[in-house]
Short mmCIF file of C-alpha atoms in Angstrom, two decimals:
data_model
loop_
_atom_site.label_atom_id
_atom_site.label_comp_id
_atom_site.label_asym_id
_atom_site.label_seq_id
_atom_site.Cartn_x
_atom_site.Cartn_y
_atom_site.Cartn_z
CA UNK I 289 15.65 13.71 -18.11
CA UNK I 290 14.69 10.83 -15.86
CA UNK I 291 16.97 7.80 -15.83
CA UNK I 292 15.77 4.75 -13.89
CA UNK I 293 18.31 2.17 -12.73
CA UNK I 294 16.90 -1.27 -12.06
CA UNK I 295 17.78 -4.95 -11.74
CA UNK I 296 16.00 -8.23 -11.22
CA UNK I 297 17.52 -8.80 -7.80
CA UNK I 298 19.22 -6.97 -4.97
CA UNK I 299 22.98 -6.61 -4.75
CA UNK I 300 23.53 -6.33 -8.48
CA UNK I 301 24.84 -2.77 -8.41
CA UNK I 302 21.85 -0.44 -8.83
CA UNK I 303 22.97 1.90 -6.10
CA UNK I 304 26.62 1.77 -7.24
CA UNK I 305 25.56 2.82 -10.75
CA UNK I 306 22.96 5.37 -9.58
CA UNK I 307 25.15 7.13 -7.02
CA UNK I 308 28.12 7.38 -9.38
CA UNK I 309 26.02 8.55 -12.34
CA UNK I 310 24.51 11.27 -10.18
CA UNK I 311 27.95 12.31 -8.96
CA UNK I 312 29.65 12.62 -12.36
CA UNK I 313 26.90 14.93 -13.65
CA UNK I 314 27.57 18.65 -13.27
CA UNK I 315 24.45 18.79 -11.17
CA UNK I 316 21.80 16.16 -10.72
CA UNK I 317 18.97 14.75 -8.65
CA UNK I 318 19.20 11.34 -7.04
CA UNK I 319 15.96 9.66 -5.93
CA UNK I 320 16.16 6.55 -3.77
CA UNK I 321 12.99 4.58 -4.53
CA UNK I 322 14.26 1.46 -2.79
CA UNK I 323 12.07 2.49 0.13
CA UNK I 324 12.32 -0.82 1.98
CA UNK I 325 16.07 -0.46 2.26
CA UNK I 326 17.24 2.92 0.98
CA UNK I 327 21.02 3.05 1.04
CA UNK I 328 22.03 5.82 -1.37
CA UNK I 329 22.21 8.20 1.60
CA UNK I 330 25.04 6.11 3.05
CA UNK I 331 27.21 7.24 0.13
CA UNK I 332 26.01 10.84 -0.20
CA UNK I 333 25.74 11.54 3.55
CA UNK I 334 23.45 14.43 2.63
CA UNK I 335 22.51 17.39 4.72
CA UNK I 336 18.81 16.88 5.34
CA UNK I 337 16.88 20.02 4.41
CA UNK I 338 13.30 18.84 4.75
CA UNK I 339 11.33 15.81 5.74
CA UNK I 340 7.68 14.94 5.30
CA UNK I 341 5.44 12.23 6.50
CA UNK I 342 3.63 9.97 4.01
CA UNK I 343 0.31 8.54 5.04
CA UNK I 344 -2.40 6.38 3.51
CA UNK I 345 -6.10 6.03 4.22
CA UNK I 346 -7.28 3.11 6.29
CA UNK I 347 -10.84 2.25 7.32
CA UNK I 348 -12.26 3.03 10.75
CA UNK I 349 -15.43 1.29 11.81
CA UNK I 350 -18.37 2.88 13.55
CA UNK I 351 -19.68 -0.22 15.38
CA UNK I 352 -23.04 1.43 16.00
CA UNK I 353 -23.79 1.47 12.26
CA UNK I 354 -22.42 -2.00 11.45
CA UNK I 355 -25.01 -4.75 11.03
CA UNK I 356 -22.44 -7.50 10.49
CA UNK I 357 -23.53 -8.14 6.89
CA UNK I 358 -20.01 -9.24 6.05
CA UNK I 359 -19.81 -7.57 2.65
CA UNK I 360 -16.61 -5.76 3.60
CA UNK I 361 -14.93 -9.02 4.64
CA UNK I 362 -16.02 -10.80 1.45
CA UNK I 363 -14.85 -7.88 -0.66
CA UNK I 364 -11.36 -7.48 0.81
CA UNK I 365 -8.94 -9.35 -1.45
CA UNK I 366 -6.08 -8.61 0.94
CA UNK I 367 -7.80 -10.35 3.90
CA UNK I 368 -7.40 -7.22 5.99
CA UNK I 369 -10.82 -7.77 7.57
CA UNK I 370 -12.26 -10.62 9.58
CA UNK I 371 -15.64 -10.85 11.28
CA UNK I 372 -16.32 -12.53 14.60
CA UNK I 373 -19.71 -12.41 16.32
CA UNK I 374 -20.88 -9.95 13.67
CA UNK I 375 -18.09 -7.53 14.56
CA UNK I 376 -15.51 -6.74 11.87
CA UNK I 377 -11.84 -6.72 12.93
CA UNK I 378 -9.53 -4.48 10.89
CA UNK I 379 -5.88 -5.41 10.34
CA UNK I 380 -4.25 -2.07 9.56
CA UNK I 381 -0.89 -3.43 8.40
CA UNK I 382 -2.51 -5.84 5.95
CA UNK I 383 -4.77 -3.12 4.46
CA UNK I 384 -3.71 -1.87 1.01
CA UNK I 385 -5.85 1.30 1.28
CA UNK I 386 -8.03 0.43 -1.70
CA UNK I 387 -11.09 1.96 -0.04
CA UNK I 388 -13.28 -0.95 -1.18
CA UNK I 389 -14.79 -1.70 2.24
CA UNK I 390 -15.89 1.92 2.57
CA UNK I 391 -17.65 1.69 -0.81
CA UNK I 392 -19.38 -1.67 -0.38
CA UNK I 393 -20.70 -1.04 3.14
CA UNK I 394 -24.48 -0.50 2.76
CA UNK I 395 -24.66 1.14 6.20
CA UNK I 396 -21.78 3.56 5.58
CA UNK I 397 -20.22 2.27 8.79
CA UNK I 398 -16.66 2.99 7.66
CA UNK I 399 -14.87 6.28 7.58
CA UNK I 400 -11.27 6.75 6.47
CA UNK I 401 -8.43 7.90 8.68
CA UNK I 402 -4.80 8.70 7.92
CA UNK I 403 -2.12 6.23 8.86
CA UNK I 404 1.57 7.10 8.54
CA UNK I 405 3.54 4.48 6.61
CA UNK I 406 6.88 6.25 6.29
CA UNK I 407 8.54 9.44 5.17
CA UNK I 408 10.34 11.28 2.42
CA UNK I 409 13.60 13.13 3.10
CA UNK I 410 15.05 15.89 0.94
CA UNK I 411 18.70 16.75 1.21
CA UNK I 412 21.77 17.95 -0.57
CA UNK I 413 25.30 16.65 -1.04
CA UNK I 414 27.58 18.75 -3.26
CA UNK I 415 25.77 19.28 -6.55
CA UNK I 416 23.35 16.43 -6.00
CA UNK I 417 19.81 16.94 -4.69
CA UNK I 418 18.88 13.83 -2.79
CA UNK I 419 15.40 12.45 -2.20
CA UNK I 420 15.08 9.37 0.00
CA UNK I 421 11.92 7.37 0.62
CA UNK I 422 11.70 5.42 3.86
CA UNK I 423 8.95 2.86 4.42
CA UNK I 424 8.20 1.78 7.99
CA UNK I 425 8.96 -1.89 8.64
CA UNK I 426 5.98 -4.20 8.20
CA UNK I 427 3.91 -1.94 5.93
CA UNK I 428 2.09 -3.56 3.03
CA UNK I 429 3.44 -1.45 0.19
CA UNK I 430 5.89 1.35 -0.53
CA UNK I 431 4.01 2.61 -3.58
CA UNK I 432 2.51 5.69 -1.86
CA UNK I 433 6.03 6.73 -0.82
CA UNK I 434 7.45 6.23 -4.31
CA UNK I 435 4.64 8.17 -5.94
CA UNK I 436 5.22 10.93 -3.40
CA UNK I 437 8.97 10.94 -4.17
CA UNK I 438 8.39 11.16 -7.91
CA UNK I 439 5.62 13.77 -7.68
CA UNK I 440 8.15 16.35 -6.57
CA UNK I 441 8.74 18.76 -9.40
CA UNK I 442 12.40 17.95 -9.81
CA UNK I 443 13.98 20.08 -12.48
CA UNK I 444 14.33 17.70 -15.38
CA UNK I 445 15.29 20.15 -18.12
CA UNK I 446 18.92 20.85 -17.49
CA UNK I 447 19.96 18.12 -15.11
CA UNK I 448 19.54 14.38 -15.01
CA UNK I 449 17.30 12.76 -12.43
CA UNK I 450 18.63 9.35 -11.41
CA UNK I 451 15.99 7.00 -10.02
CA UNK I 452 17.49 4.20 -7.91
CA UNK I 453 14.75 1.54 -8.14
CA UNK I 454 13.81 -1.24 -5.74
CA UNK I 455 15.02 -4.71 -6.80
CA UNK I 456 12.80 -7.01 -8.83
CA UNK I 457 10.03 -6.31 -11.30
CA UNK I 458 6.93 -5.94 -9.13
CA UNK I 459 4.47 -3.05 -8.68
CA UNK I 460 6.92 -0.89 -6.74
CA UNK I 461 9.41 -1.10 -9.64
CA UNK I 462 6.67 -0.29 -12.16
CA UNK I 463 5.76 2.76 -10.10
CA UNK I 464 9.43 3.80 -10.07
CA UNK I 465 10.00 3.54 -13.85
CA UNK I 466 6.56 4.80 -14.93
CA UNK I 467 7.75 8.25 -15.96
CA UNK I 468 11.37 7.40 -16.77
CA UNK I 469 12.80 8.51 -20.11
CA UNK I 470 15.38 5.77 -20.07
CA UNK I 471 16.03 2.58 -18.12
CA UNK I 472 19.44 1.23 -17.19
CA UNK I 473 19.39 -2.49 -16.38
CA UNK I 474 22.27 -3.67 -14.19
CA UNK I 475 23.23 -7.33 -14.61
CA UNK I 476 25.58 -9.86 -13.05
CA UNK I 477 27.67 -12.28 -15.16
CA UNK I 478 25.98 -15.49 -14.00
CA UNK I 479 23.12 -17.69 -15.18
CA UNK I 480 21.14 -16.49 -12.17
CA UNK I 481 22.01 -12.96 -13.27
CA UNK I 482 20.60 -13.69 -16.72
CA UNK I 483 17.36 -14.95 -15.19
CA UNK I 484 17.02 -11.71 -13.22
CA UNK I 485 18.03 -9.58 -16.18
CA UNK I 486 15.35 -11.26 -18.24
CA UNK I 487 12.71 -10.26 -15.67
CA UNK I 488 13.52 -6.57 -15.91
CA UNK I 489 14.09 -6.86 -19.68
CA UNK I 490 10.52 -8.12 -20.04
CA UNK I 491 9.28 -5.33 -17.77
CA UNK I 492 10.89 -2.44 -19.66
CA UNK I 493 9.82 -3.99 -22.97
CA UNK I 494 6.26 -4.16 -21.69
CA UNK I 495 6.48 -0.51 -20.64
CA UNK I 496 7.99 0.37 -24.05
CA UNK I 497 10.91 2.14 -22.38
CA UNK I 498 14.19 2.73 -24.18
CA UNK I 499 16.87 0.88 -22.25
CA UNK I 500 20.41 -0.42 -22.15
CA UNK I 501 22.39 -2.78 -19.96
CA UNK I 502 25.33 -2.19 -17.63
CA UNK I 503 27.27 -5.41 -17.10
CA UNK I 504 28.62 -5.36 -13.55
CA UNK I 505 31.20 -7.60 -11.85
CA UNK I 506 32.70 -8.61 -15.22
CA UNK I 507 35.35 -11.35 -15.15
CA UNK I 508 37.54 -12.76 -17.89
CA UNK I 509 35.85 -15.44 -19.95
CA UNK I 510 32.25 -15.94 -20.98
CA UNK I 511 29.68 -13.60 -19.53
CA UNK I 512 26.21 -15.20 -19.75
CA UNK I 513 24.55 -11.78 -19.30
CA UNK I 514 26.57 -10.38 -22.19
CA UNK I 515 25.63 -13.34 -24.39
CA UNK I 516 21.99 -12.72 -23.47
CA UNK I 517 22.30 -9.08 -24.59
CA UNK I 518 23.98 -10.02 -27.87
CA UNK I 519 21.34 -12.67 -28.56
CA UNK I 520 18.47 -10.25 -27.87
CA UNK I 521 20.21 -7.37 -29.61
CA UNK I 522 20.22 -5.29 -26.42
CA UNK I 523 22.49 -2.27 -26.18
CA UNK I 524 25.39 -2.75 -23.74
CA UNK I 525 26.23 0.60 -22.17
CA UNK I 526 29.20 -0.30 -19.98
CA UNK I 527 31.26 -3.08 -18.48
CA UNK I 528 32.20 -2.65 -14.83
CA UNK I 529 34.98 -5.05 -13.82
CA UNK I 530 34.93 -7.36 -10.81
CA UNK I 531 37.57 -5.28 -9.13
CA UNK I 532 38.73 -5.47 -5.48
CA UNK I 533 39.62 -1.75 -5.52
CA UNK I 534 36.09 -0.84 -6.54
CA UNK I 535 34.61 -3.32 -4.08
CA UNK I 536 36.63 -1.92 -1.21
CA UNK I 537 35.82 1.71 -1.93
CA UNK I 538 32.15 0.90 -2.36
CA UNK I 539 31.91 -1.26 0.76
CA UNK I 540 33.31 1.63 2.79
CA UNK I 541 30.49 3.84 1.48
CA UNK I 542 32.79 5.91 -0.72
CA UNK I 543 31.57 7.37 -3.97
CA UNK I 544 33.96 5.58 -6.30
CA UNK I 545 34.21 8.30 -8.96
CA UNK I 546 35.56 10.72 -6.35
CA UNK I 547 38.49 8.41 -5.61
CA UNK I 548 39.41 6.91 -8.95
CA UNK I 549 40.04 8.54 -12.33
CA UNK I 550 39.46 5.22 -14.03
CA UNK I 551 35.94 4.99 -12.65
CA UNK I 552 35.30 8.68 -13.11
CA UNK I 553 35.96 8.13 -16.80
CA UNK I 554 33.84 5.00 -16.91
CA UNK I 555 30.79 6.62 -15.32
CA UNK I 556 31.19 9.92 -17.22
CA UNK I 557 31.19 8.06 -20.50
CA UNK I 558 28.22 5.96 -19.31
CA UNK I 559 26.25 9.12 -18.51
CA UNK I 560 27.15 10.65 -21.87
CA UNK I 561 26.05 7.49 -23.64
CA UNK I 562 22.71 7.52 -21.84
CA UNK I 563 22.14 11.20 -22.63
CA UNK I 564 22.90 10.51 -26.31
CA UNK I 565 20.55 7.52 -26.26
CA UNK I 566 17.74 9.64 -24.79
CA UNK I 567 18.37 12.37 -27.37
CA UNK I 568 18.30 9.80 -30.22
CA UNK I 569 15.10 8.36 -28.82
CA UNK I 570 13.52 11.82 -28.75
CA UNK I 571 14.51 12.44 -32.40
CA UNK I 572 13.23 9.05 -33.52
CA UNK I 573 9.88 9.64 -31.87
CA UNK I 574 9.37 13.23 -32.88
CA UNK X 41 -16.39 -30.01 21.26
CA UNK X 42 -15.34 -29.30 17.69
CA UNK X 43 -11.57 -29.44 17.06
CA UNK X 44 -9.91 -27.92 14.01
CA UNK X 45 -6.54 -29.09 12.63
CA UNK X 46 -4.62 -27.99 9.53
CA UNK X 47 -3.91 -31.21 7.62
CA UNK X 48 -2.02 -32.16 4.50
CA UNK X 49 -4.36 -34.97 3.38
CA UNK X 50 -8.07 -35.54 3.78
CA UNK X 51 -7.89 -38.30 6.36
CA UNK X 52 -7.55 -38.81 10.09
CA UNK X 53 -4.05 -40.24 9.74
CA UNK X 54 -2.72 -37.22 7.89
CA UNK X 55 0.14 -35.33 9.43
CA UNK X 56 -0.56 -31.89 10.86
CA UNK X 57 0.50 -29.19 8.40
CA UNK X 58 3.21 -26.96 9.89
CA UNK X 59 1.64 -24.01 8.11
CA UNK X 60 -1.70 -22.82 9.42
CA UNK X 61 -2.59 -20.18 6.82
CA UNK X 62 -1.38 -22.13 3.81
CA UNK X 63 -2.40 -25.68 4.70
CA UNK X 64 -4.29 -27.74 2.12
CA UNK X 65 -7.26 -28.64 4.32
CA UNK X 66 -8.76 -28.11 7.71
CA UNK X 67 -10.14 -31.10 9.51
CA UNK X 68 -13.03 -30.45 11.89
CA UNK X 69 -13.48 -33.27 14.36
CA UNK X 70 -16.63 -33.42 16.47
CA UNK X 71 -15.88 -35.19 19.76
CA UNK X 72 -19.54 -36.00 20.46
CA UNK X 73 -20.36 -37.58 17.07
CA UNK X 74 -16.73 -38.68 16.41
CA UNK X 75 -17.19 -37.45 12.86
CA UNK X 76 -14.60 -35.55 10.89
CA UNK X 77 -15.26 -33.09 8.09
CA UNK X 78 -12.58 -31.77 5.72
CA UNK X 79 -12.77 -28.21 4.41
CA UNK X 80 -10.49 -26.88 1.72
CA UNK X 81 -8.40 -23.93 2.83
CA UNK X 82 -9.50 -21.07 0.56
CA UNK X 83 -6.67 -18.89 1.89
CA UNK X 84 -3.98 -21.28 0.70
CA UNK X 85 -2.88 -19.32 -2.36
CA UNK X 86 -3.72 -15.81 -1.19
CA UNK X 87 -0.73 -13.47 -1.53
CA UNK X 88 -1.26 -11.98 1.91
CA UNK X 89 -3.42 -12.22 5.01
CA UNK X 90 -3.76 -15.99 4.62
CA UNK X 91 -3.68 -16.52 8.38
CA UNK X 92 -6.55 -14.08 8.90
CA UNK X 93 -8.70 -15.73 6.27
CA UNK X 94 -7.87 -19.22 7.50
CA UNK X 95 -8.79 -18.20 11.05
CA UNK X 96 -12.09 -16.89 9.68
CA UNK X 97 -12.74 -20.35 8.19
CA UNK X 98 -12.04 -21.94 11.59
CA UNK X 99 -14.48 -19.57 13.30
CA UNK X 100 -17.16 -19.87 10.60
CA UNK X 101 -17.13 -23.65 10.97
CA UNK X 102 -17.87 -23.35 14.66
CA UNK X 103 -14.68 -24.83 16.06
CA UNK X 104 -14.04 -24.56 19.82
CA UNK X 105 -10.37 -25.50 19.62
CA UNK X 106 -7.51 -25.42 17.15
CA UNK X 107 -4.43 -27.63 17.17
CA UNK X 108 -1.53 -26.12 15.21
CA UNK X 109 2.23 -26.36 14.95
CA UNK X 110 2.60 -22.58 14.91
CA UNK X 111 0.45 -19.55 14.38
CA UNK X 112 0.82 -15.91 13.40
CA UNK X 113 -0.31 -13.05 15.60
CA UNK X 114 -3.05 -11.90 13.20
CA UNK X 115 -4.62 -15.35 13.02
CA UNK X 116 -4.36 -15.62 16.80
CA UNK X 117 -6.23 -12.31 17.20
CA UNK X 118 -9.14 -13.58 15.12
CA UNK X 119 -9.29 -16.88 17.01
CA UNK X 120 -9.03 -15.20 20.41
CA UNK X 121 -11.89 -12.86 19.50
CA UNK X 122 -13.90 -15.95 18.63
CA UNK X 123 -12.85 -17.53 21.96
CA UNK X 124 -11.32 -20.53 20.24
CA UNK X 125 -8.69 -22.29 22.34
CA UNK X 126 -5.34 -22.82 20.65
CA UNK X 127 -3.20 -25.89 21.34
CA UNK X 128 0.29 -26.78 20.25
CA UNK X 129 0.47 -29.86 18.02
CA UNK X 130 2.84 -32.68 18.93
CA UNK X 131 4.46 -35.20 16.63
CA UNK X 132 2.11 -37.75 15.14
CA UNK X 133 -1.02 -37.77 13.02
CA UNK X 134 -4.11 -35.59 13.26
CA UNK X 135 -5.81 -38.47 15.08
CA UNK X 136 -2.94 -38.76 17.58
CA UNK X 137 -3.27 -35.06 18.32
CA UNK X 138 -7.03 -35.28 18.83
CA UNK X 139 -6.55 -38.18 21.23
CA UNK X 140 -3.88 -36.21 23.04
CA UNK X 141 -6.17 -33.20 23.39
CA UNK X 142 -9.05 -35.31 24.67
CA UNK X 143 -6.67 -36.91 27.17
CA UNK X 144 -5.68 -33.38 28.21
CA UNK X 145 -2.09 -33.94 27.08
CA UNK X 146 -1.64 -30.92 24.81
CA UNK X 147 -0.29 -27.61 26.00
CA UNK X 148 -1.80 -24.34 24.90
CA UNK X 149 0.01 -22.32 22.24
CA UNK X 150 0.68 -18.77 23.29
CA UNK X 151 3.83 -17.53 21.55
CA UNK X 152 2.67 -16.37 18.15
CA UNK X 153 5.05 -15.33 15.40
CA UNK X 154 4.78 -11.93 13.76
CA UNK X 155 3.97 -13.38 10.36
CA UNK X 156 6.50 -13.98 7.65
CA UNK X 157 5.34 -11.34 5.16
CA UNK X 158 8.23 -12.07 2.86
CA UNK X 159 10.74 -12.11 5.72
CA UNK X 160 12.13 -15.11 7.55
#
């Protein structure tokens, strides 16, 4: 069972929810798809068991074959190629590895070479298997790393796989939730929070994913994100209070459920709810 | 000499656009004919690599010099390959900057930023 945790912006509580869900399960897999700034490892402090490089294909020009026809430059929608004095210039870090220039070149002047863009680490911390994707700074996209992370044959039958997504609702998030069985949207109790919640709400609706919302940083009084959920008839899975004790534990990179019975109960019941939701979904669709 | 300047409006008195890659127009001023031509910046709304594409426009229009407030490293690479001199814009209009360049009062621009790419 793959559970993706996402939110419209950073700092909402994706990693808090993901790390604690993974920890309350008897055994689980945690996958950090926030490859631009993976921070789940700060909490798990895993023993690294394996590491592999992730590379993409980028074009390499054979200047002897190039006639300067410019088709490659005109084709590249990412502006990764320029041409001066009939000589193409390739900007590796702007290239999105689409392979288009290689295809359109009538002289077959391009070949493809591997370029490392980051790595994937596999580790273990207690009963949690931990996969972390790390994108090198300045690279165009983390998608190849995320697809590499999720292509691992994690055992999904008897243990939950928690996917800690990147913030937002762009391509890298789509890649992260593509194969998820359930999506958990984490939201803040502000109007800005509602705006961001709406972005991921639209995304999971578009992807026809079953989902529910975790309201984080809840205060007394009106919660605009909660009102949004009620209005849209969205399932609310849990309320996490705006609590200094929780904030302190979390800011010191502690896994909250290991230090507090109250939060252990909260996250256990959240996990149970999600598992029930996924089971219901499976029955409805079978 | 043909001088290129990123400008906000299509006239000589326009201010110089602080952004090179995402400016509205490029003005090309020919010092021998004293004529100026305005070219729309096709890179303006590109999600990435705008500086590279804008620099390509500068080169394709045969400029010998560019006056800009700031410039990214990628754009600078394209311009340097094309042997286009890069000058740092001063306060004042596009025309003021052209006059300053002709009077040899502009310094060359050589510290290029790494590109914003979503960062600040």
